[in-house]
Tab-separated table of C-alpha atoms and ligand atoms in Angstrom:
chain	number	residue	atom	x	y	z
M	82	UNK	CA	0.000	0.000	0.000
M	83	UNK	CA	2.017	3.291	1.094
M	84	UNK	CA	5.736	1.083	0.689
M	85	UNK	CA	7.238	-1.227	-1.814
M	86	UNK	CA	8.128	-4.780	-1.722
M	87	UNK	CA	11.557	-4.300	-0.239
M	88	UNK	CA	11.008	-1.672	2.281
M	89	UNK	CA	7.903	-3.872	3.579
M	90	UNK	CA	10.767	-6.659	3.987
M	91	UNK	CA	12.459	-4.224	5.972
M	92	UNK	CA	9.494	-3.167	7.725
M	93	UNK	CA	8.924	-6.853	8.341
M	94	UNK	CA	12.439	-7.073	10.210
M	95	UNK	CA	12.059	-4.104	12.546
M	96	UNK	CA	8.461	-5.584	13.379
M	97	UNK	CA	9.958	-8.879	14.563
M	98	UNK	CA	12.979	-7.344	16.210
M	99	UNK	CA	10.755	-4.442	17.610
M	100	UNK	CA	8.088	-6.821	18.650
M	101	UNK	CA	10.305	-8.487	21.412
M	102	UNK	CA	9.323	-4.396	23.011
M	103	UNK	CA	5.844	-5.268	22.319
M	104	UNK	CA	5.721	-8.287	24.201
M	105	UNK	CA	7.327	-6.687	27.439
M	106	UNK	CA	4.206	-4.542	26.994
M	107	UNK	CA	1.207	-6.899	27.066
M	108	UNK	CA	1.122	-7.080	23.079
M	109	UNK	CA	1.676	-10.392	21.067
M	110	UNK	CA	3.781	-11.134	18.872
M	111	UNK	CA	2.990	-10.877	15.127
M	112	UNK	CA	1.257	-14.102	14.020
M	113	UNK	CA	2.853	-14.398	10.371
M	114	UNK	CA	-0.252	-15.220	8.075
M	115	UNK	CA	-0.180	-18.477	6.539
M	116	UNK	CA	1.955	-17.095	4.027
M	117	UNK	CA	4.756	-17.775	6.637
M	118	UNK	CA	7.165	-15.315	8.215
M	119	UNK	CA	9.766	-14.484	5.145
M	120	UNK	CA	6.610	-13.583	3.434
M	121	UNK	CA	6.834	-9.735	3.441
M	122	UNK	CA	3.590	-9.065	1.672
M	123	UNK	CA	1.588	-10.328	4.041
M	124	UNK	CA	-0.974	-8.090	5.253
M	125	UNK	CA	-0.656	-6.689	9.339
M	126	UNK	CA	-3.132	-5.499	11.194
M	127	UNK	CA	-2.661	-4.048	14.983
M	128	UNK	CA	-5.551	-5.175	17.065
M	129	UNK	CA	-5.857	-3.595	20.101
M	130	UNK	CA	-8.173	-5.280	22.557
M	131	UNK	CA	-9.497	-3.679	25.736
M	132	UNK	CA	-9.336	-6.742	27.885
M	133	UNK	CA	-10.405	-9.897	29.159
M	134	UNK	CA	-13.174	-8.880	30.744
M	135	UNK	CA	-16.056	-10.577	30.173
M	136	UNK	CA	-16.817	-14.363	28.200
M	137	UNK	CA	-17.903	-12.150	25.851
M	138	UNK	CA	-14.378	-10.287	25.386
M	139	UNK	CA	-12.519	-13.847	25.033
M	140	UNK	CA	-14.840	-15.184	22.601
M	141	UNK	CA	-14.250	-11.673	20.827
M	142	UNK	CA	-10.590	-11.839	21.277
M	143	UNK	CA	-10.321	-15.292	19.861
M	144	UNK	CA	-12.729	-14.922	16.727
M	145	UNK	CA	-9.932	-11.931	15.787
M	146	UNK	CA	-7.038	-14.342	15.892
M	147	UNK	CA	-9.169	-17.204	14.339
M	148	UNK	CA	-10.019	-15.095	11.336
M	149	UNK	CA	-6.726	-13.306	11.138
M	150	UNK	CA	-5.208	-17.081	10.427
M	151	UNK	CA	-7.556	-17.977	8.191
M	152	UNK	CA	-7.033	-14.966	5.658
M	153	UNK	CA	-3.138	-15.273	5.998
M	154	UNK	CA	-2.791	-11.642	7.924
M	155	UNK	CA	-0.263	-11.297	10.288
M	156	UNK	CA	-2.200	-9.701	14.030
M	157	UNK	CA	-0.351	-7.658	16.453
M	158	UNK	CA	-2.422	-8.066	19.222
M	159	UNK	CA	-2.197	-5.516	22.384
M	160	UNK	CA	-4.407	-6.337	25.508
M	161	UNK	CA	-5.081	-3.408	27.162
M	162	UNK	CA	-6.476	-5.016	30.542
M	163	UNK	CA	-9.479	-2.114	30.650
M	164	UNK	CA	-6.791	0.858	30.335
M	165	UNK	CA	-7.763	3.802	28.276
M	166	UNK	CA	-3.968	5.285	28.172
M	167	UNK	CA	-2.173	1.231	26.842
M	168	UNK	CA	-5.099	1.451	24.369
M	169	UNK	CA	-3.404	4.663	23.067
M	170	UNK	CA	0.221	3.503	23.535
M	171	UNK	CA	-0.881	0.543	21.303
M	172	UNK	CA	-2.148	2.496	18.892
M	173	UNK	CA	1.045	4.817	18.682
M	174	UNK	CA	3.131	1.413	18.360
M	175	UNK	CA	1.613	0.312	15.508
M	176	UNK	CA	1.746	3.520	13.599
M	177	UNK	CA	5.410	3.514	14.285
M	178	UNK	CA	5.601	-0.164	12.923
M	179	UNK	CA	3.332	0.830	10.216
M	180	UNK	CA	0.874	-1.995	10.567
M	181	UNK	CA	-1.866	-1.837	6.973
M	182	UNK	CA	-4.849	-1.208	9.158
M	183	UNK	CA	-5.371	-0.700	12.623
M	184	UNK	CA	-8.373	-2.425	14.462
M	185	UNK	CA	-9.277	-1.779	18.171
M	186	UNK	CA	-12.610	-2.193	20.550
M	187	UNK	CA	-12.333	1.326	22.175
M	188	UNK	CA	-12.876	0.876	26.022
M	189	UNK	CA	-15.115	4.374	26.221
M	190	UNK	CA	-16.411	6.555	23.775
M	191	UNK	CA	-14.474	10.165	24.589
M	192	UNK	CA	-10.265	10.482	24.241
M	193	UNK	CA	-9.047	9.360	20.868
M	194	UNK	CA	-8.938	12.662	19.001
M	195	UNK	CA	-5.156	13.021	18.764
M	196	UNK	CA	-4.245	9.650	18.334
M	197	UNK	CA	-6.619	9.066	15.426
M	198	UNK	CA	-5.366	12.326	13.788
M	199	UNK	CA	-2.352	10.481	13.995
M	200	UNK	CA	-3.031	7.414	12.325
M	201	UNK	CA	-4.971	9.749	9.725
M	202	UNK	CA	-1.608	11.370	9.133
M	203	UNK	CA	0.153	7.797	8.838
M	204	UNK	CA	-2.276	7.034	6.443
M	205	UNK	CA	-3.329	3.942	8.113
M	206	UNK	CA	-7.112	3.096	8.044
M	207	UNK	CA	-8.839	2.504	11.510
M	208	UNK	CA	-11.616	0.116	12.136
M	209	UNK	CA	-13.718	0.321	14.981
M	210	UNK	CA	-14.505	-3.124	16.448
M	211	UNK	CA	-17.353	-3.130	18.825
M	212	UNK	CA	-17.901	-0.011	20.377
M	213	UNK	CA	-17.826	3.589	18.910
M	214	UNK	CA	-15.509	6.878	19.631
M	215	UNK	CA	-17.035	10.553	19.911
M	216	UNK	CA	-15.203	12.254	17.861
M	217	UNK	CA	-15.562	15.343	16.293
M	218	UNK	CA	-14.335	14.630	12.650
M	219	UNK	CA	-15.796	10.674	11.655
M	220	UNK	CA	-13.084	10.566	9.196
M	221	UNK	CA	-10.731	10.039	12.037
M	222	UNK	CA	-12.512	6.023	11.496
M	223	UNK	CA	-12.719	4.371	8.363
M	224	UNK	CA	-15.179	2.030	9.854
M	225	UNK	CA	-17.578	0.720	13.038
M	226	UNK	CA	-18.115	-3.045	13.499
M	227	UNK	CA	-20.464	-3.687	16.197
M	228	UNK	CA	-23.881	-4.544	17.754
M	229	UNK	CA	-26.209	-1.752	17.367
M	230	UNK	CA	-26.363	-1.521	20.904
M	231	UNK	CA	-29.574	0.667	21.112
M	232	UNK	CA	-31.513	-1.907	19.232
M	233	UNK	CA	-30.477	-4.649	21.928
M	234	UNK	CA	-31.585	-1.964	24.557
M	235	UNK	CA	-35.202	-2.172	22.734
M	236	UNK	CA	-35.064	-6.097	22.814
M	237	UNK	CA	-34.484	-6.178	26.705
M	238	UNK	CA	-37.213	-3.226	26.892
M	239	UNK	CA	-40.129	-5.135	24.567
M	240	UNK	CA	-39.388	-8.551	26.559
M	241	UNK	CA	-40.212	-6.414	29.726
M	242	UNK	CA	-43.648	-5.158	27.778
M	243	UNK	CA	-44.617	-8.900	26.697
M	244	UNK	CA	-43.698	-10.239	30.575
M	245	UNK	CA	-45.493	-7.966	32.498
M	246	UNK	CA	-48.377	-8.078	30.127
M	247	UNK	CA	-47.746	-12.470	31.247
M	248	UNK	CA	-47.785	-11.655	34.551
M	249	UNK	CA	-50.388	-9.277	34.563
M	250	UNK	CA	-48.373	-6.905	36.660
M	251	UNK	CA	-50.203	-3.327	37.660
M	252	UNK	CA	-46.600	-1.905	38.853
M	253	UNK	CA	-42.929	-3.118	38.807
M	254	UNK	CA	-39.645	-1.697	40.851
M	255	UNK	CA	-36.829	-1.767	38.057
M	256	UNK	CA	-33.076	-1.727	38.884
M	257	UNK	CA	-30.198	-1.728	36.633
M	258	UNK	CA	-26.396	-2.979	36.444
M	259	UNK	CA	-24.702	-0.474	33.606
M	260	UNK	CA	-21.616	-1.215	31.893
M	261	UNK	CA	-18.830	0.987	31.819
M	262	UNK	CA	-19.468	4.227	31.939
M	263	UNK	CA	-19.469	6.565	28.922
M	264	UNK	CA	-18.661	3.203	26.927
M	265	UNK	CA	-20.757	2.561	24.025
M	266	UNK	CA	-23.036	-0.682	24.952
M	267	UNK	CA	-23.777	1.051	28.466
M	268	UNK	CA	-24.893	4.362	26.957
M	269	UNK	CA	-27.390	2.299	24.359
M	270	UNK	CA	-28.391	-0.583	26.098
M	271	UNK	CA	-29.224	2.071	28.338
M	272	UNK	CA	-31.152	4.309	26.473
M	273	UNK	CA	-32.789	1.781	24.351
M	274	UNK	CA	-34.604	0.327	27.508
M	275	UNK	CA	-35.902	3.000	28.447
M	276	UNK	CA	-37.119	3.984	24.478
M	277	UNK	CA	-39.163	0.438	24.463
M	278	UNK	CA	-40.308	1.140	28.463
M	279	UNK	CA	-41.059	5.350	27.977
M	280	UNK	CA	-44.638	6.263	29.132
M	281	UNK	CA	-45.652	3.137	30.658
M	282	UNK	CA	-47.368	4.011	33.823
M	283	UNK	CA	-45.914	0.114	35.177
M	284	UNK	CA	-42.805	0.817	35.218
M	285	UNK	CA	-40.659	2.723	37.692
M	286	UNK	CA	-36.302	2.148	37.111
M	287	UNK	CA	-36.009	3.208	41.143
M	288	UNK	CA	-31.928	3.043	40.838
M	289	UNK	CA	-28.741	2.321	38.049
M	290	UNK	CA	-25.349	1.737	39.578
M	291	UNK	CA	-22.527	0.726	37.261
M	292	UNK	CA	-20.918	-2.771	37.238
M	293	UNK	CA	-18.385	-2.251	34.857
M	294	UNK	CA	-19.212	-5.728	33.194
M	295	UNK	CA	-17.548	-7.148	35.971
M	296	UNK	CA	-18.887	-10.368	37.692
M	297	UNK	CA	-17.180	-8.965	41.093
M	298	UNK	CA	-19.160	-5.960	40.967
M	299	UNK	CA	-21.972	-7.565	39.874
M	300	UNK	CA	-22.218	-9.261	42.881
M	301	UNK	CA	-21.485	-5.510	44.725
M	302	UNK	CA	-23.994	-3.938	43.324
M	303	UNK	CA	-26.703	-7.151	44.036
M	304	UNK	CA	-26.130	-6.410	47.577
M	305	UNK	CA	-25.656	-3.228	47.569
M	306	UNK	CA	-29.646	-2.421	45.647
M	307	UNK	CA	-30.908	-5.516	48.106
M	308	UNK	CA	-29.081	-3.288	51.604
M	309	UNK	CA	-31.309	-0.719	49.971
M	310	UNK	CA	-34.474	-1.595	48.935
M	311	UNK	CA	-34.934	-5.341	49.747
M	312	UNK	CA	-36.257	-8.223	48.225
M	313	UNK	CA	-39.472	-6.544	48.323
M	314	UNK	CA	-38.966	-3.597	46.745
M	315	UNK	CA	-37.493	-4.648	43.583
M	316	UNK	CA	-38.906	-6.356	40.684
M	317	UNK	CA	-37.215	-6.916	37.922
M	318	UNK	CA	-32.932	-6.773	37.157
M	319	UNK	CA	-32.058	-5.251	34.275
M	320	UNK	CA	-28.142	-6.123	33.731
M	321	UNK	CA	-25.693	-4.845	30.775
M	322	UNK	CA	-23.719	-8.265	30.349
M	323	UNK	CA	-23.851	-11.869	31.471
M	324	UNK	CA	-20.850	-11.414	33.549
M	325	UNK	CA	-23.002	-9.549	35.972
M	326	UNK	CA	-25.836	-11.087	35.624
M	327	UNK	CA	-24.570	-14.219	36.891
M	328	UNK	CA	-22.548	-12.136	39.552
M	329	UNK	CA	-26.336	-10.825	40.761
M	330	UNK	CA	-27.600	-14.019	40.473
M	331	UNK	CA	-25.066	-16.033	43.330
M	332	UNK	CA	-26.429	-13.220	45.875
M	333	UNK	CA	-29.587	-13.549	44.793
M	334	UNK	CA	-30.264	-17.372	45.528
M	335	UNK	CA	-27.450	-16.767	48.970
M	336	UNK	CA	-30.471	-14.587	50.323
M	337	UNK	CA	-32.757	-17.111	49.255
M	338	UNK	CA	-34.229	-15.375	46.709
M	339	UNK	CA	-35.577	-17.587	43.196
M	340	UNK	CA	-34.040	-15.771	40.797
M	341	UNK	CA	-36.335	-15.780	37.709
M	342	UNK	CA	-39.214	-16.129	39.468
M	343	UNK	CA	-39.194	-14.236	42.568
M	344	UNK	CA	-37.293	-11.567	40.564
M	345	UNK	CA	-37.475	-10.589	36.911
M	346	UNK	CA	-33.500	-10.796	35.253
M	347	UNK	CA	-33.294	-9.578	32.278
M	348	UNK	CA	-29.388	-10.265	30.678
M	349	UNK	CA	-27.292	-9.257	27.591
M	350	UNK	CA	-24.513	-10.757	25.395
M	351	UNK	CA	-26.020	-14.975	25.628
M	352	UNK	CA	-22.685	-16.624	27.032
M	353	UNK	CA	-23.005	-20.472	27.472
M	354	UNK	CA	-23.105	-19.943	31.016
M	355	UNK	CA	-25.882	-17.799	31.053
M	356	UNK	CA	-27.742	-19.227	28.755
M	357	UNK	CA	-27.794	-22.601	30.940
M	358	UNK	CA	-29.247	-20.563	33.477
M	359	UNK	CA	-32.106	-19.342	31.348
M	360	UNK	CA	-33.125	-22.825	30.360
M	361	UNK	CA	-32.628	-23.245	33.778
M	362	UNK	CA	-35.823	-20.579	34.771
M	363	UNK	CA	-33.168	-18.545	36.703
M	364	UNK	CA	-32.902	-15.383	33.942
M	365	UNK	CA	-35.925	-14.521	31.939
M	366	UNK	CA	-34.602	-13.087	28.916
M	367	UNK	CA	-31.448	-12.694	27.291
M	368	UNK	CA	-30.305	-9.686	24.537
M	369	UNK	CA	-27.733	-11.581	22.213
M	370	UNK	CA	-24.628	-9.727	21.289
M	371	UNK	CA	-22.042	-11.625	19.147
M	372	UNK	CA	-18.592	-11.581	19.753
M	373	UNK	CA	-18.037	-13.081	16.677
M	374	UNK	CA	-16.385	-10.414	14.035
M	375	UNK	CA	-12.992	-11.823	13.536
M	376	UNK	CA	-14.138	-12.792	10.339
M	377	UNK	CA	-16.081	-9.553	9.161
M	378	UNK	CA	-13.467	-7.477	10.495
M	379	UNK	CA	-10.750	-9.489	8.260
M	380	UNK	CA	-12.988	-9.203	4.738
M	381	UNK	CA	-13.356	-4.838	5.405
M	382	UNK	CA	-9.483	-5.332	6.224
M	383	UNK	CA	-8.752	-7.384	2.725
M	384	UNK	CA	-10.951	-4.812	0.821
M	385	UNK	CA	-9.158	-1.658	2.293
M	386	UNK	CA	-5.517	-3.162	1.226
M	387	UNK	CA	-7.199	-4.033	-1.739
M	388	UNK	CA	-7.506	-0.126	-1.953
M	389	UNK	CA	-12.148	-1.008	-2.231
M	390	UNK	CA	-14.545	1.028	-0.102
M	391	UNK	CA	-16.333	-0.449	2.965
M	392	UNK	CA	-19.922	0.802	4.384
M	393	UNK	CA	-19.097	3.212	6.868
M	394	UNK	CA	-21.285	1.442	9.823
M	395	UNK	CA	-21.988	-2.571	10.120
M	396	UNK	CA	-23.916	-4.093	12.136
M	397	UNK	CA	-24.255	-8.259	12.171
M	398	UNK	CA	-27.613	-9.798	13.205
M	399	UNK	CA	-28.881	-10.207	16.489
M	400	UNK	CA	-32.020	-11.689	18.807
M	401	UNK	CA	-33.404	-12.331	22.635
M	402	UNK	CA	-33.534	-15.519	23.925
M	403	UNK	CA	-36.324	-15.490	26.166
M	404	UNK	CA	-38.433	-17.666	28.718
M	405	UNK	CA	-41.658	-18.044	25.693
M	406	UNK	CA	-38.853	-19.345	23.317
M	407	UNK	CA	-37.904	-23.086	22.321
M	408	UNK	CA	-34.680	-23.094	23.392
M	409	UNK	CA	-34.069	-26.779	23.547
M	410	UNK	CA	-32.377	-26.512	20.087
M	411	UNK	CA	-30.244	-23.850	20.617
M	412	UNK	CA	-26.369	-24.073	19.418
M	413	UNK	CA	-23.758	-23.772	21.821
M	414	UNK	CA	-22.479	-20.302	21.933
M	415	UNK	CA	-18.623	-20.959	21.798
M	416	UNK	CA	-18.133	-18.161	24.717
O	704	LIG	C1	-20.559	-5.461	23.786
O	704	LIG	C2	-19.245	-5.466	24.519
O	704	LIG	C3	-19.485	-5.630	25.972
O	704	LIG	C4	-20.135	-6.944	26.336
O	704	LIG	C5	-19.509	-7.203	27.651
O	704	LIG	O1	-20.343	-5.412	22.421
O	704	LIG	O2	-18.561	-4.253	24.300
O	704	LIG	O3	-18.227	-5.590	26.623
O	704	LIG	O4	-21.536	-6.874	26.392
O	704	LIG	C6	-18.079	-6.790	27.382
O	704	LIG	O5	-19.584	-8.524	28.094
O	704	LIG	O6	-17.392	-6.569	28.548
């Protein structure tokens, strides 16, 4: 793309000398593509990923690598471990290693500015993988990958409609477990709940405290809202991520409370491990959210070094598992 055969062999050298630095720094070294390491043309791409989170953040991590070996590119890979400032250190690194495209999940919307001006200025496209930036100029991004997160805000919402209408509820106490703050998914999910819920006279959300998609403070906040308003005065959980959900759920049944039945939970992302519990009658509804983009995020990166245009905004397809569904054939969720 922006250097010829021979300099990219260069470039190839300094990457595996320089990514012995890399390492030291929580990044991976360079898988070669199936092309195999003297191959200089193979395509890189530097992935920075948040962290390890969640289920949800391995299963994304490994469908990256997974793809990146099956279309022969060569992944940097940078693990942030949920820190805003690595993110951007990552970023810088591969600009200075001029990776072909650079892909990252970025942990909260607000911050990039200056480091996507400089990858504009490297000439080195930028995909967004997962969650969006707020940025004033959207040519700082070549692309967004991701859930559209206000849609699977609507999903939990409707499912809330549809069970109270079931239980023939006249009111219901709602609390929520957000993500993490100013982060994509938490602002949607967040916002889209309370689209699908808006002007229903059933519903009261009575308190939101943020988890951080963390099954730890899942668990905090569980006790903390039951401290506060007891089993009584709360109806119906409405959690961000599975992660928490299940954190919720181990104080809920310690206090001896039925989770699913005694309380509404209402969940997001559909990790194996929740999912058992659904089919189990212990959540009532689940918002899917694939991790899966490895390979979607691999074909935009083979059209870009193919110098093609890719839709600015791509969303894959998503739906709620839910206590009226058949769930008995449902395929195992690989996360
Ligand atoms: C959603 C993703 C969220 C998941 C969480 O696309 O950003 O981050 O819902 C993960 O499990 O921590």
């Amino acid at each position: 793309m922006r250097t010829g055969r021979w300099a990219r062999r260069g470039l190839m050298a300094l990457l595996l000398a320089a990514c012995a630095l890399l390492s030291a720094c929580g990044a991976g070294k360079p898988d070669k593509g199936e092309r195999g390491e003297t191959n200089p043309s193979a395509v890189v791409v530097g992935f920075s990923q948040l962290g390890s989170e969640s289920g949800w953040r391995i299963g994304n991590t490994a469908s990256m690598e997974q793809a990146a070996k099956k279309w022969g590119f060569g992944l940097m890979r940078a693990n942030a471990n949920q820190r805003q400032e690595k993110q951007i250190a990552a970023i810088r690194s591969f600009i200075s290693y001029q990776v072909d495209v650079i892909v990252f999940s970025p942990i909260v919307e607000t911050g990039w500015d200056n480091v996507l001006r400089e990858a504009k200025r490297a000439n080195i496209p930028v995909i967004l993988m997962d969650r969006m930036v707020d940025v004033d100029d959207d040519t700082l991004y070549t692309a967004y990958i991701g859930a559209d997160f206000l849609a699977e805000g609507r999903r939990a919402g409707k499912f809330l409609l549809k069970k109270a209408d079931a239980m023939g509820a006249e009111h219901l106490n709602i609390v929520e477990i957000t993500g993490t703050e100013d982060s994509t998914p938490m602002r949607d999910r967040q916002a889209g709940f309370r689209w699908a819920i808006d002007g229903d006279e059933r519903f009261t959300i009575i308190d939101s405290v943020t988890g951080d998609f963390l099954r730890s403070k899942g668990e905090e906040c569980m006790r903390y809202l039951l401290d506060k308003y007891g089993a009584q005065g709360i109806d119906v959980v409405y959690s961000h991520n599975d992660e928490m959900t299940l954190g919720a759920l181990k104080v809920l049944e310690a206090a001896g409370i039925r989770p699913g039945q005694d309380m509404v939970l209402i969940s997001v992302d559909a990790q194996q491990e929740a999912v058992e519990a659904l089919k189990a009658g212990k959540i009532n509804c689940i918002v899917e959210c694939t991790p899966d983009l490895g390979n979607s995020v691999m074909e935009m990166v083979d059209a870009l070094t193919k110098g093609k245009q890719i839709p600015k905004r791509n969303h894959p397809v998503e739906q709620a598992f839910t206590e009226f569904d058949d769930l008995s054939d449902l395929a195992p969720r690989g996360y």
